[in-house]
Coordinates of C-alpha atoms in Angstrom, one line a residue:
L1307 CA -0.4 0.5 0.3
I1308 CA 1.4 3.5 -1.0
N1309 CA 0.8 6.4 1.5
I1310 CA -0.2 9.1 -1.6
M1311 CA -1.0 11.8 1.8
T1312 CA 3.1 12.2 2.2
K1313 CA 2.6 16.3 2.8
K1314 CA 1.7 17.2 6.3
D1315 CA -0.8 21.2 5.9
V1316 CA 0.8 23.8 7.8
P1317 CA -0.8 26.5 8.9
T1318 CA 0.4 29.6 7.9
T1319 CA -0.4 33.4 9.0
P1320 CA -2.3 35.6 7.3
D1321 CA -0.8 38.5 5.5
Y1322 CA -1.2 41.5 7.9
V1323 CA -1.1 45.0 6.5
S1324 CA -1.4 48.5 8.9
C1325 CA -4.6 51.1 8.4
N1326 CA -3.9 54.0 6.7
I1327 CA -5.2 56.1 9.7
C1328 CA -4.8 54.2 13.4
L1329 CA -2.5 52.0 11.6
K1330 CA -3.9 49.0 13.3
E1331 CA -2.3 45.5 11.9
V1332 CA -4.8 43.6 10.3
P1333 CA -5.4 40.4 8.4
I1334 CA -5.1 41.5 4.2
S1335 CA -8.4 39.2 3.6
E1336 CA -10.1 41.6 5.9
A1337 CA -9.4 45.1 5.5
V1338 CA -10.8 46.9 3.4
I1339 CA -9.4 48.1 0.1
P1340 CA -10.1 50.7 -1.9
E1341 CA -8.1 51.6 -5.0
A1342 CA -6.9 54.3 -6.9
S1343 CA -4.8 54.7 -10.4
D1344 CA -1.8 55.7 -8.5
Y1345 CA -1.6 53.3 -5.0
V1346 CA -3.7 51.1 -3.2
A1347 CA -5.5 52.0 0.8
Y1348 CA -6.0 50.0 3.6
Y1349 CA -8.1 50.3 5.8
C1350 CA -9.2 47.9 9.1
G1351 CA -13.2 48.9 9.0
V1352 CA -15.5 51.4 7.5
D1353 CA -14.5 54.2 10.0
C1354 CA -11.0 54.6 9.7
Y1355 CA -12.5 54.7 5.8
D1356 CA -15.1 57.3 6.3
V1357 CA -12.4 59.9 8.4
W1358 CA -9.9 59.1 5.5
R1359 CA -12.4 59.9 2.5
N1360 CA -13.7 62.9 4.2
Q1361 CA -10.1 64.7 4.5
A1362 CA -10.1 67.9 3.2
G1363 CA -7.9 67.7 0.4
N1364 CA -8.6 64.2 -0.2
P1365 CA -7.1 64.0 -4.1
I1366 CA -10.0 61.1 -4.5
Q1367 CA -13.4 62.5 -5.7
E1368 CA -15.9 59.9 -3.4
S1369 CA -18.4 59.8 -6.7
V1370 CA -15.2 57.2 -7.7
M1371 CA -14.0 55.9 -4.4
P1372 CA -16.9 52.9 -3.1
D1373 CA -19.7 53.2 -0.5
Y1374 CA -19.2 50.6 1.8

């Protein structure tokens, strides 16, 4: 009898990113990720995303950004 399953599955840790507002580290799979033409910004949740979106001088127009 041949044992086909010789490799053990090794759990991996998720990749983390820092929220662009509060700098809290969150798994990339759970981050709110609005994309612009020149960069990607990560947020830990809708509250931090709203803070960023409503900042004076924000180069991204609200009509372009998705409303989460």
